[in-house]
Coordinates of C-alpha atoms and ligand atoms in Angstrom, one line a residue:
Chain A
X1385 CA -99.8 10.4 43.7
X1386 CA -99.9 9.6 40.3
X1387 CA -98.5 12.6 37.9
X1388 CA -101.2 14.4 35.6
X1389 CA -99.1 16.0 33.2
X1390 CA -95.6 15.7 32.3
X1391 CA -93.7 17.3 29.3
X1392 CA -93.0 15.7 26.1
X1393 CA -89.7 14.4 25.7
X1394 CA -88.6 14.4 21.8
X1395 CA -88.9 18.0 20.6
X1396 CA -90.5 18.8 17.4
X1397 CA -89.8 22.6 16.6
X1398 CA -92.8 23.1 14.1
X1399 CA -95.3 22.0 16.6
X1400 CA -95.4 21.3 20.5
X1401 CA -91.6 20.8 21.7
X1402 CA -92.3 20.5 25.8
X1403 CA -96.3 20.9 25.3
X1404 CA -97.5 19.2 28.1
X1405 CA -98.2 15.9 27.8
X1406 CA -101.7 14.7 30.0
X1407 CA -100.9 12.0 31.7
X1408 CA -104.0 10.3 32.6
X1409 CA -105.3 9.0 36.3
X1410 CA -107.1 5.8 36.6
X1411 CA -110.5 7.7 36.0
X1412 CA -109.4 9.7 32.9
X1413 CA -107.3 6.6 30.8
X1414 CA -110.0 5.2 28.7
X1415 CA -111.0 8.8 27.2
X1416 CA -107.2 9.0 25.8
X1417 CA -107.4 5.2 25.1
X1418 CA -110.4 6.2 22.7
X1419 CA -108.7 9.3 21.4
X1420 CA -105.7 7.6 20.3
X1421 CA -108.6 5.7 18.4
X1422 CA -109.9 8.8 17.0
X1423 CA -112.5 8.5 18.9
X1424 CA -114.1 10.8 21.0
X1425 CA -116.2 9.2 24.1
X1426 CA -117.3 10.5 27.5
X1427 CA -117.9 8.5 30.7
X1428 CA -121.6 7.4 31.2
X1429 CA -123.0 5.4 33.6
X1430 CA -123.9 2.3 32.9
X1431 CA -127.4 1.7 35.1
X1432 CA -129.0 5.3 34.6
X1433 CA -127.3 7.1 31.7
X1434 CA -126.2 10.1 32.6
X1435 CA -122.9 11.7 31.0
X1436 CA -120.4 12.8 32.8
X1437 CA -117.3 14.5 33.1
X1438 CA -114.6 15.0 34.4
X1439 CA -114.8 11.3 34.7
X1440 CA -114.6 9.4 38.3
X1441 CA -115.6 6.5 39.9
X1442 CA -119.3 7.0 41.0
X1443 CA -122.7 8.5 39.3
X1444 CA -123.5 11.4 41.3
X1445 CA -127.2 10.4 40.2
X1446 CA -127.7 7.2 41.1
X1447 CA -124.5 6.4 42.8
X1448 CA -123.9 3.5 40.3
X1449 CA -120.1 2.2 40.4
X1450 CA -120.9 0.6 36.6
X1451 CA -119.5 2.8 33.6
X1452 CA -119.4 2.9 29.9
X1453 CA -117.8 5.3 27.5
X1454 CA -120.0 7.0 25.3
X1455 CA -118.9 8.0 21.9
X1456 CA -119.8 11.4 20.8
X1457 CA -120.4 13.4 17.8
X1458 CA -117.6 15.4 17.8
X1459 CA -119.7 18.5 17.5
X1460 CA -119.8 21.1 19.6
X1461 CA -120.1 25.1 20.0
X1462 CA -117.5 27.3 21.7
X1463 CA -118.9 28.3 25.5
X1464 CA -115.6 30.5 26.1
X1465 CA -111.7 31.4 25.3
X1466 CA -108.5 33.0 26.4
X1467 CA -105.5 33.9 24.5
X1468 CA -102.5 33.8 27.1
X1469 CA -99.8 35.9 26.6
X1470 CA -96.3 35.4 28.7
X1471 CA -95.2 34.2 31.4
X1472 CA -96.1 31.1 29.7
X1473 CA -93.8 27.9 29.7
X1474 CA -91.8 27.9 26.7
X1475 CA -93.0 25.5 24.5
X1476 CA -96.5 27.6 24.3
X1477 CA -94.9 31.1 24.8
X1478 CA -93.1 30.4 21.5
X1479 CA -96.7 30.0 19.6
X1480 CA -98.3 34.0 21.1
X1481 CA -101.6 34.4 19.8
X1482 CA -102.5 30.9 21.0
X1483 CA -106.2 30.1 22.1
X1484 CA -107.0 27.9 24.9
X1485 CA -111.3 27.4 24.0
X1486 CA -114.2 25.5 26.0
X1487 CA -116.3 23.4 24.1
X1488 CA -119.6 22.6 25.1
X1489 CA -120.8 19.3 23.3
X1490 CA -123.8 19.3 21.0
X1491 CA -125.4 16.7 22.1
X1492 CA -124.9 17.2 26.1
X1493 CA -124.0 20.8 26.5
X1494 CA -123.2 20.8 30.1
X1495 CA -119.9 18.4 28.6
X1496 CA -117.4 21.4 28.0
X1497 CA -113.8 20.2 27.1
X1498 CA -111.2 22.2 27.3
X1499 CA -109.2 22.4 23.8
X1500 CA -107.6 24.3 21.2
X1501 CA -108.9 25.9 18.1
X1502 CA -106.9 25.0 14.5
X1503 CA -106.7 25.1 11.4
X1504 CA -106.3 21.5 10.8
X1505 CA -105.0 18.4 13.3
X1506 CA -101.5 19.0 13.4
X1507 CA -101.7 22.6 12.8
X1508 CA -99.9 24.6 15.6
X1509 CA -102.2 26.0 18.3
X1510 CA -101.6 29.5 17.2
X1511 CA -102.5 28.6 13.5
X1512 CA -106.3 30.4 14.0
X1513 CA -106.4 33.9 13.5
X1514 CA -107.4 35.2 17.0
X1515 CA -110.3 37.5 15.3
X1516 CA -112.1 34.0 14.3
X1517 CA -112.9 33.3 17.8
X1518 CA -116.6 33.3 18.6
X1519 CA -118.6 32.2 21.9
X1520 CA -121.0 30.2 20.0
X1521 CA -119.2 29.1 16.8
X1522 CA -119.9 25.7 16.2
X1523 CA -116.0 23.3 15.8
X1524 CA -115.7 19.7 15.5
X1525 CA -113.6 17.6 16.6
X1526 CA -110.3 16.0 15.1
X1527 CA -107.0 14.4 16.4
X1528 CA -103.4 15.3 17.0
X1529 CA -100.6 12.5 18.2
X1530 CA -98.2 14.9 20.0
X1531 CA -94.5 14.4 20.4
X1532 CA -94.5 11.5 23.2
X1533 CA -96.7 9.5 21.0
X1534 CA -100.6 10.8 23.0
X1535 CA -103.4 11.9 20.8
X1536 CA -105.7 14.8 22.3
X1537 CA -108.3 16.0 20.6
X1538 CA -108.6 19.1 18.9
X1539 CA -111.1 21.7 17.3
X1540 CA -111.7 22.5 13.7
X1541 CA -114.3 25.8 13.0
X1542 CA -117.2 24.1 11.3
X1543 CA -117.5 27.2 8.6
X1544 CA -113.6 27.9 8.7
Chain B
X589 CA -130.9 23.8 67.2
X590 CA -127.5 23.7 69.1
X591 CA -125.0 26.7 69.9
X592 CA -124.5 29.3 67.5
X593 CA -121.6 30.6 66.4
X594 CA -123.1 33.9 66.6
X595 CA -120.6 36.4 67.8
X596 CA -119.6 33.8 70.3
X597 CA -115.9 34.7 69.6
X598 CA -114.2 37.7 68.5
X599 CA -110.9 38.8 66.5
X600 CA -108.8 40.5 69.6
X601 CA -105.5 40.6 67.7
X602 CA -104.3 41.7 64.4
X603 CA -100.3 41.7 63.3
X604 CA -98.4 41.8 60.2
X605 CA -94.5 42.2 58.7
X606 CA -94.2 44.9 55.8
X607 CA -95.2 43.6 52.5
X608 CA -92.4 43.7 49.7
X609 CA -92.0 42.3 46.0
X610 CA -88.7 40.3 47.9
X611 CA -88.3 40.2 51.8
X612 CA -85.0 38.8 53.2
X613 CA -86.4 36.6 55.9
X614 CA -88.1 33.1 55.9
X615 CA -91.4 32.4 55.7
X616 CA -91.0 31.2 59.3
X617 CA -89.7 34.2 60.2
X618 CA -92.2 36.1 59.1
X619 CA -94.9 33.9 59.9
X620 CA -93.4 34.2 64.1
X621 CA -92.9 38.3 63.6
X622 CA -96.7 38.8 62.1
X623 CA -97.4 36.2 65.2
X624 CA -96.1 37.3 68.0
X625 CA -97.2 40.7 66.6
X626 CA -101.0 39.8 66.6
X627 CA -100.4 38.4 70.3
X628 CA -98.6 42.1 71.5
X629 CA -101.8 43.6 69.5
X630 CA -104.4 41.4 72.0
X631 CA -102.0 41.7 75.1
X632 CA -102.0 37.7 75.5
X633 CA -98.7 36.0 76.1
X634 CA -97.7 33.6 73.4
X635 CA -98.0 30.6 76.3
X636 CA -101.5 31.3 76.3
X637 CA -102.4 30.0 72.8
X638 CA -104.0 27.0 72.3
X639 CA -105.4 26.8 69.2
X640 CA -103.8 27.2 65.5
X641 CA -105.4 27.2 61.9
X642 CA -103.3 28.0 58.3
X643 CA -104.1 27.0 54.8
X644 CA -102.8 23.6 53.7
X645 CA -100.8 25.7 51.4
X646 CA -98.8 27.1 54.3
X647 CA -95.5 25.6 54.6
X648 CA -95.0 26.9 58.1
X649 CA -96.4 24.4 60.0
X650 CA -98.4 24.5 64.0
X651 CA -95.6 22.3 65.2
X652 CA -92.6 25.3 64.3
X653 CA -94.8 27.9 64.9
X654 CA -95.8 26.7 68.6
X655 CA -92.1 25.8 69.5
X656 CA -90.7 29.3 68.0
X657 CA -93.4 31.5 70.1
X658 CA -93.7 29.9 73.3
X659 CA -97.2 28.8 72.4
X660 CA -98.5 26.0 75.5
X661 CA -100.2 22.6 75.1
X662 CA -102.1 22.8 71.7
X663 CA -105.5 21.6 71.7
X664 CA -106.6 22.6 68.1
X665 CA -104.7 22.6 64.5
X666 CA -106.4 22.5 61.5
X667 CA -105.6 23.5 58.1
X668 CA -107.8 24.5 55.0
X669 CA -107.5 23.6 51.5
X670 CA -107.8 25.5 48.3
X671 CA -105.6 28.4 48.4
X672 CA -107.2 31.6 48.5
X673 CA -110.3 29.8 49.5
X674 CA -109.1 28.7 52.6
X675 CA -108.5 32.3 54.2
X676 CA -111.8 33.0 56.1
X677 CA -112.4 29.3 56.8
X678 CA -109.3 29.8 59.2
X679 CA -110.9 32.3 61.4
X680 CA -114.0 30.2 61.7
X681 CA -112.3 26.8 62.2
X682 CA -111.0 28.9 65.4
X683 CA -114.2 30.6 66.2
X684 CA -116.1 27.0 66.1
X685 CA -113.1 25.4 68.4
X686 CA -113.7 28.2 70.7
X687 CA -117.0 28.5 71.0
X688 CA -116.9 24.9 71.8
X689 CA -114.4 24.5 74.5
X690 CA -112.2 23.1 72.3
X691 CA -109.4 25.8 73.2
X692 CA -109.4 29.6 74.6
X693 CA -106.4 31.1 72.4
X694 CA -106.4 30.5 68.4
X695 CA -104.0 32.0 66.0
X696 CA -104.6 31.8 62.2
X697 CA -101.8 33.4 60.2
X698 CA -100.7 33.1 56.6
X699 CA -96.7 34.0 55.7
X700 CA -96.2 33.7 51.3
X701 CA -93.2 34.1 49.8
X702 CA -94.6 34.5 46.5
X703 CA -93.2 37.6 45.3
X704 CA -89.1 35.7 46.1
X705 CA -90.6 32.4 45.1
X706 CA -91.6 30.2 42.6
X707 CA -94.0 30.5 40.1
X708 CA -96.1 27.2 39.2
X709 CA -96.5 27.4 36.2
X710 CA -92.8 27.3 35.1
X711 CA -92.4 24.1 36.4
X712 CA -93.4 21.6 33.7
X713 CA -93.4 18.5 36.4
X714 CA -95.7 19.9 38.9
X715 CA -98.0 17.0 40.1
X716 CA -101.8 18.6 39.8
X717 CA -104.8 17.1 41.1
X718 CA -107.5 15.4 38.8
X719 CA -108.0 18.7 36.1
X720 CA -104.7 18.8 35.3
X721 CA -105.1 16.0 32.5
X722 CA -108.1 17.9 31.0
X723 CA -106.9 21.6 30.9
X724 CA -103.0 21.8 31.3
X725 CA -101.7 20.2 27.4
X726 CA -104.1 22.8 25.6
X727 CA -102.1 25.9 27.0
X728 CA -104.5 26.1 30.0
X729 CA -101.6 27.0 32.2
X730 CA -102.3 29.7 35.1
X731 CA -104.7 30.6 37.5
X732 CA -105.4 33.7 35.1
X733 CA -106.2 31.7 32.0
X734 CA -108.8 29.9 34.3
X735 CA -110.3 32.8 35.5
X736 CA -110.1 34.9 32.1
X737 CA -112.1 31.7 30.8
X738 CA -114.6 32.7 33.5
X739 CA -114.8 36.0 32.7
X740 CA -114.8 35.6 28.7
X741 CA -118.1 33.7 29.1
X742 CA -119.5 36.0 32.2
X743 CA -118.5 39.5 29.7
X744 CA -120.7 37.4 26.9
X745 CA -123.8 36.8 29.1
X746 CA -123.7 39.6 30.6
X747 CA -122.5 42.8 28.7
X748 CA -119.8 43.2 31.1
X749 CA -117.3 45.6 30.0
X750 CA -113.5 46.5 30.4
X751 CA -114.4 49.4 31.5
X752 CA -116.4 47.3 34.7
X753 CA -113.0 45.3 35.9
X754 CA -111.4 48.5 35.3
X755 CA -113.7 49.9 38.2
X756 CA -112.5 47.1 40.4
X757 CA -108.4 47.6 39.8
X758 CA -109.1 51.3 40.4
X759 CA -110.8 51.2 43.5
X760 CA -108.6 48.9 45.0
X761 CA -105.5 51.0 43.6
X762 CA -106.8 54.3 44.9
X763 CA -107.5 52.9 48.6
X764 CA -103.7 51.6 48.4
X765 CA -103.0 55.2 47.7
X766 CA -104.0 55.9 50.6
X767 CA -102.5 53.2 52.6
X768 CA -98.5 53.6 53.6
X769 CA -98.3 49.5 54.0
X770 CA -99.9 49.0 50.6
X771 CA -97.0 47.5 47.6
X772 CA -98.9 50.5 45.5
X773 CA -98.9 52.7 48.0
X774 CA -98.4 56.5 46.0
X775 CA -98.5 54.5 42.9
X776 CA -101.8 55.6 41.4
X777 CA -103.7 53.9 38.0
X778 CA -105.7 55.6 35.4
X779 CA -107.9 54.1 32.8
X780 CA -105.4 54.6 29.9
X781 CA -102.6 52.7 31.8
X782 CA -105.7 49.8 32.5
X783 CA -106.8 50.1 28.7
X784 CA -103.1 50.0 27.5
X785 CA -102.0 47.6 29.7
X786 CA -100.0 43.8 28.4
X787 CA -102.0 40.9 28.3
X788 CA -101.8 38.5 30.4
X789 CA -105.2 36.1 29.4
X790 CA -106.9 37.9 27.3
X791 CA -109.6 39.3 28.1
X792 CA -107.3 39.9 31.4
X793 CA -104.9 42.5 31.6
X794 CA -101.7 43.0 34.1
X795 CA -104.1 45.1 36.2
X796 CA -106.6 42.3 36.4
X797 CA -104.2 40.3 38.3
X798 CA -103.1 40.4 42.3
X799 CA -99.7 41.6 43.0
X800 CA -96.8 39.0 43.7
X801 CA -95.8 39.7 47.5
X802 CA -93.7 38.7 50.4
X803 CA -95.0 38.9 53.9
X804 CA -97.2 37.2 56.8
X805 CA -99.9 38.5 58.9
X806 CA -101.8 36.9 61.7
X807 CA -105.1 37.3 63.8
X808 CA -105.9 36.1 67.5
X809 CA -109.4 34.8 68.0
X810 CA -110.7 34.0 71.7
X811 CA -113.8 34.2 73.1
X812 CA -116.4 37.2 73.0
X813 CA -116.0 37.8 76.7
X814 CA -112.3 36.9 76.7
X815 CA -112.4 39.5 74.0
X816 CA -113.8 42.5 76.1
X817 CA -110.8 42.4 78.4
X818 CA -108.1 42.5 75.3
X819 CA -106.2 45.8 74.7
X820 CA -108.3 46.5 71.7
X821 CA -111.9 46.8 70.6
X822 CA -113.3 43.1 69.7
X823 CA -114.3 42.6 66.3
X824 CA -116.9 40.0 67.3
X825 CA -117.2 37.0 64.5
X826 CA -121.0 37.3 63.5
X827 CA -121.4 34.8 61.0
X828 CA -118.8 32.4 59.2
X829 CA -119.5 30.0 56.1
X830 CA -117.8 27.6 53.7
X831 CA -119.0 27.0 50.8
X832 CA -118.2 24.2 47.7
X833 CA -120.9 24.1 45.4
X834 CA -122.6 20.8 44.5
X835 CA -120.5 19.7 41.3
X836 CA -117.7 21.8 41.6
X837 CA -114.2 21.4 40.3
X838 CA -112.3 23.8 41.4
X839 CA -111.0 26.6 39.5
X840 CA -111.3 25.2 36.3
X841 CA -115.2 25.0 37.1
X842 CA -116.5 24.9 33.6
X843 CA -118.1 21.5 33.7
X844 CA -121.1 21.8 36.3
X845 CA -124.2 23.1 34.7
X846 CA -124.1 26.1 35.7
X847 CA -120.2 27.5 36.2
X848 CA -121.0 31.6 36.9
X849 CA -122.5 30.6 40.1
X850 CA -119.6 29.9 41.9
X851 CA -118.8 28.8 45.9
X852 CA -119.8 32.4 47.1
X853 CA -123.2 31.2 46.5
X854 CA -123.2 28.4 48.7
X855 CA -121.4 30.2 51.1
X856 CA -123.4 33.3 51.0
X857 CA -126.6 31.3 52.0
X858 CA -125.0 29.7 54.8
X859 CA -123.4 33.0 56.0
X860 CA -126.9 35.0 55.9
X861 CA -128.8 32.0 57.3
X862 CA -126.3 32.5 60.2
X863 CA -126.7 36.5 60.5
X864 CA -129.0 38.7 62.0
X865 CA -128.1 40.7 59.2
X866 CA -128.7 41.0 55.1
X867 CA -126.2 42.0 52.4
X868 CA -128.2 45.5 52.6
X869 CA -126.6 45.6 56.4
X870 CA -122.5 45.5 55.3
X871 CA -121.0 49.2 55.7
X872 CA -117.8 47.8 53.7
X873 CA -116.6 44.5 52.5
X874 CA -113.2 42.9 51.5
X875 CA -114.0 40.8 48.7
X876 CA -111.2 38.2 47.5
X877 CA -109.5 39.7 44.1
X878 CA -106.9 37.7 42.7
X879 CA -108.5 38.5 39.9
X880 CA -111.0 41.5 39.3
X881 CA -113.8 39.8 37.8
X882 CA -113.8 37.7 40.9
X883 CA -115.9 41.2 42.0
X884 CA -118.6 41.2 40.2
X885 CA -119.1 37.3 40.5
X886 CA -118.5 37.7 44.5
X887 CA -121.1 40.7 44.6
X888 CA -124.1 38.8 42.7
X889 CA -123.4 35.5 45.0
X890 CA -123.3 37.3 48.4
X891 CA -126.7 38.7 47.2
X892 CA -125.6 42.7 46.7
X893 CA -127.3 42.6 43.4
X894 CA -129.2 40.3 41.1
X895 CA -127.4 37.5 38.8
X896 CA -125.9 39.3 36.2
X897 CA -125.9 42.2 37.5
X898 CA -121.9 42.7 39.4
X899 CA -120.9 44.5 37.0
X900 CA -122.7 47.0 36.5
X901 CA -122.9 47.8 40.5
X902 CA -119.2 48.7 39.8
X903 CA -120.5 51.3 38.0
X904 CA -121.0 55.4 39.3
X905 CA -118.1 55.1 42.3
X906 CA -120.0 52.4 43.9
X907 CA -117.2 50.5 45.4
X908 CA -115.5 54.1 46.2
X909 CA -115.1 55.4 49.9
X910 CA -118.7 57.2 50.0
X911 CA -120.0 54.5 47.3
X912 CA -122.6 51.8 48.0
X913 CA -120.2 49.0 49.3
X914 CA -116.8 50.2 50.0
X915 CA -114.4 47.8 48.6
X916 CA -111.2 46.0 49.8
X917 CA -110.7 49.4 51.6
X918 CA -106.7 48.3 51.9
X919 CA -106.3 47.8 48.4
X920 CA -106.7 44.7 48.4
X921 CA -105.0 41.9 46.5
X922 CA -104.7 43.7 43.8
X923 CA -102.9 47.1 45.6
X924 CA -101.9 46.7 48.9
X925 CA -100.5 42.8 49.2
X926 CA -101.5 39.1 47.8
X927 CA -101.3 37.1 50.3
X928 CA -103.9 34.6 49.6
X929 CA -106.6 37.2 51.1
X930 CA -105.6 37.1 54.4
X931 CA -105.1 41.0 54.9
X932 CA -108.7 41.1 53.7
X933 CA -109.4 39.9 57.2
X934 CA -107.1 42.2 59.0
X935 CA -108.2 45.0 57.1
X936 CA -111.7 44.3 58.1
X937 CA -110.7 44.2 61.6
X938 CA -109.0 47.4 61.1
X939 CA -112.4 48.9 59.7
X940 CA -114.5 47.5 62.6
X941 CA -112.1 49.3 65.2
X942 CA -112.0 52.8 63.2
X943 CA -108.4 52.5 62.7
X944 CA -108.4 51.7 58.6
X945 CA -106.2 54.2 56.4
X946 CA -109.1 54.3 54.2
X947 CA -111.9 54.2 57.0
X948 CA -115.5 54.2 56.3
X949 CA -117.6 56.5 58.5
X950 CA -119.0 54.5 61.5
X951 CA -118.5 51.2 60.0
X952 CA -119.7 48.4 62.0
X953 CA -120.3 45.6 59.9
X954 CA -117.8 44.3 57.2
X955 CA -118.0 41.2 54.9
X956 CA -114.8 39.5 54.2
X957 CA -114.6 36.6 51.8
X958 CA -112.2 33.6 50.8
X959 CA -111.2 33.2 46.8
X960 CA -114.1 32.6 44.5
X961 CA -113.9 30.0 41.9
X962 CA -112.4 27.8 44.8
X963 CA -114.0 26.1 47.8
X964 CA -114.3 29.1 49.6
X965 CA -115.2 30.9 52.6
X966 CA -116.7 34.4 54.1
X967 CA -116.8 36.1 57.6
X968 CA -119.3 38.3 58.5
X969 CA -117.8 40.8 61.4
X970 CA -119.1 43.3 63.4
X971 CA -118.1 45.7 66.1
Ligands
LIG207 ZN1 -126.1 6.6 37.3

């Protein structure tokens, strides 16, 4: 079995010593491929269309085996969010106040991402005061290289 | 149509260790004691049992168990995935073998050493399935955040309060007060300790989670007529379900379109197709609660109230001893043990044969269900 996430091994003490690193599966690889791009894209199928996520070999639609990666706007609105608090693993119990958010995509709402709100791309994850969280706020997306040298995406409030 | 399942089998047998925060003997151990306690229950000798089913997260396995009790030639093994899902499925997967010949004598037990063990989330090289990529780097760490997540968006639709949850921890807590086996046994809650309570994923609290627990129970399923002859009264296996909705992803289900409907939908229409009886018909149910939003989510898919509408059935003592639906009348897994919801079944078999600490009145049917937000499962029992 292939490993999903493992921990970042250089530490950076402003921002994400141990965050954990995804680490993608044979499905997921292109959509950090195209992040590391700055680029944010979501699997489609290539004979009917349809979005869709998380990626995986098949279109539950028409069963199609043919996909292409979509490139999105970047926009999106907030569907949901949780602030964990400890027991956390270290690396995110030492940023408290620090949102995990779902994004649902403007453009194909039923695409929800799971991210983190900041104030700017390499900001740490607990740089958003918690009281600006909003189901509904519209973000947009930007990109962070972490420690370990993979970009994720990341979400900027549109009126900050 | 071919056989029915319907109350073709019944649960003859219930046993169980204590339950502690830390218990001094293997999960083995305690998965034989809680065993060969279940058989004593029933009055069938250990060589009798044919037929065993766990969770795929049990780490006892049918080969150790069988050799340890004295079980005979085993016909039927089978294990079910998803955790807390998995629970109720373990009953049926029995009931169906039996019903069918496959074997006379199942045994479906659960032993956790979660309260001595490790926590998951500690461990930064855990291998996870497929989400893991999409959820785990942003912080997305625990069962609770995924659930809270749930709950954020199902408090937003919905109007669902603090103050509704807080109805769930409470009657779970105060039925564990009145249950000597329960972890918070005379250890009662109030709504200031709720409302002041740490964080643990906002908007959950420390009494929005399950207790961490040590122990093992068991049950012994045989036939209904088998079942008549047992030492105890036969808790007869009405109806059974699975249920993993199209779409699904497990726990992290935030990506199908529409992620409040969980697997107690699916499973609810497949246990009521196979009842005589309607959600209106349940004297008391033990509904999975890992988490106590899990409640009002379980209520609306098992059809007790309209969508959106769980929470507020919470509301006026509902799920109180005397209330509409008397809930998880052990305590639960938030009060009396977590043990991936398997003492929701014994305790349901304990209400079915009059025997519960916190008994309802003549209760003679009683919904049990699996974890929701996972591929999941439900038993509908009746005496
Ligand atoms: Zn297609």
């Amino acid at each position: 079995m292939t490993p999903i996430v493992a921990p970042a091994t250089d530490n950076r003490p402003d921002n994400g010593a141990d965050l954990l690193l995804p680490v993608p599966d044979e499905d997921g690889a292109p959509f950090w491929e195209y992040a590391a791009r700055g680029e944010l894209r979501v699997q489609a199928c290539a004979d009917c269309d349809e979005l869709r996520f998380p990626p995986r070999p098949c279109c539950p639609h028409c069963q199609s085996f043919a996909a292409r990666w979509q490139r999105m706007s970047g926009r999106g609105r907030i569907w949901s969010y949780v602030l964990p608090h400890p027991p956390l693993l270290p690396a995110y119990a030492e940023q408290p106040g620090y949102n995990a958010i779902v994004v649902e995509l403007a453009e194909a709402p039923r695409i929800r991402l799971v991210g983190n709100l900041v104030t700017a791309a390499d900001a740490p994850l607990n740089s958003v005061d918690p009281a600006r969280l909003r189901i509904g706020a519209p973000v947009k997306a930007v990109f962070h290289t972490m420690p370990g040298g993979v970009t994720v995406p990341r979400w900027l409030l549109e009126r900050p | 149509m071919g056989a029915t399942l319907k109350d073709a089998t019944a649960i003859a047998g219930i046993g169980q260790t204590p339950f502690a925060r830390q218990l001094p003997e293997s999960e083995k151990t305690l998965a034989c004691r809680a065993i060969v306690a279940a058989l004593d229950d029933a009055g069938i000798a250990p060589s009798e049992v044919d037929a065993f089913a766990s969770y795929t997260m049990e780490e006892t396995d049918e080969v150790e168990i069988a050799k340890a009790i004295g079980a005979g030639d085993v016909t039927h093994f089978s294990k079910v995935g998803y955790g807390g899902g998995g629970s109720c499925a373990t009953v049926a997967h029995l009931a169906a073998a039996i019903a069918t010949g496959q074997a006379s004598v199942g045994v479906a037990w659960r032993s956790r050493k979660r309260g001595s063990g490790p926590r998951p989330w500690k461990n930064t090289r855990v291998q996870l399935p497929t989400p893991g990529q999409w959820t785990r780097p942003f912080g997305l760490l625990r069962p609770a955040d995924e659930i809270g997540m749930l709950a954020r968006r199902y408090m937003h639709e919905y109007g669902a309060t603090r103050d509704h949850l807080f109805n769930v921890a409470l009657a779970c807590r105060n039925r564990a007060n009145q249950n000597p086996a329960a972890i918070m046994y005379e250890r009662p809650l109030t709504r200031e300790m709720y409302m002041t309570a740490r964080w643990i994923s906002e908007p959950l609290c420390l009494f929005d989670n399950c207790l961490e627990t040590d122990g093992a129970l068991a049950c012994v399923v045989v036939a209904a007529e088998r079942a008549r002859d047992c030492r105890q009264r036969p808790v007869y296996v009405h109806s059974a379900a699975q249920g993993l909705p199209a779409q699904h992803h497990g726990m992290v289900n935030y990506w199908n379109d529409d992620p409040l409907t969980g697997p107690a939908w699916t499973a609810a229409r497949h246990l009521w197709k196979g009842a005589d009886l309607g959600p209106q018909d349940v004297d008391v149910a033990q509904i999975y609660d890992a988490f106590t939003p899990l409640i009002p989510l379980s209520l609306e898919g098992y059809g007790f109230c309209g969508r959106g509408e769980g929470a507020a059935f919470t509301e006026g003592g509902a799920l109180e001893i005397g209330g509409r639906l008397p809930l998880n009348t052990g305590g639960g897994g938030l009060s009396e043990a977590y043990v991936h919801g398997f003492n929701l079944i014994t305790e349901g078999v304990k209400q079915l044969r009059g025997t519960s600490t916190a008994q309802v009145p003549d209760a003679a049917t009683c919904l049990v269900t699996a974890g929701e937000g996972v591929p999941t499962s439900a038993l509908l029992l009746r005496s």
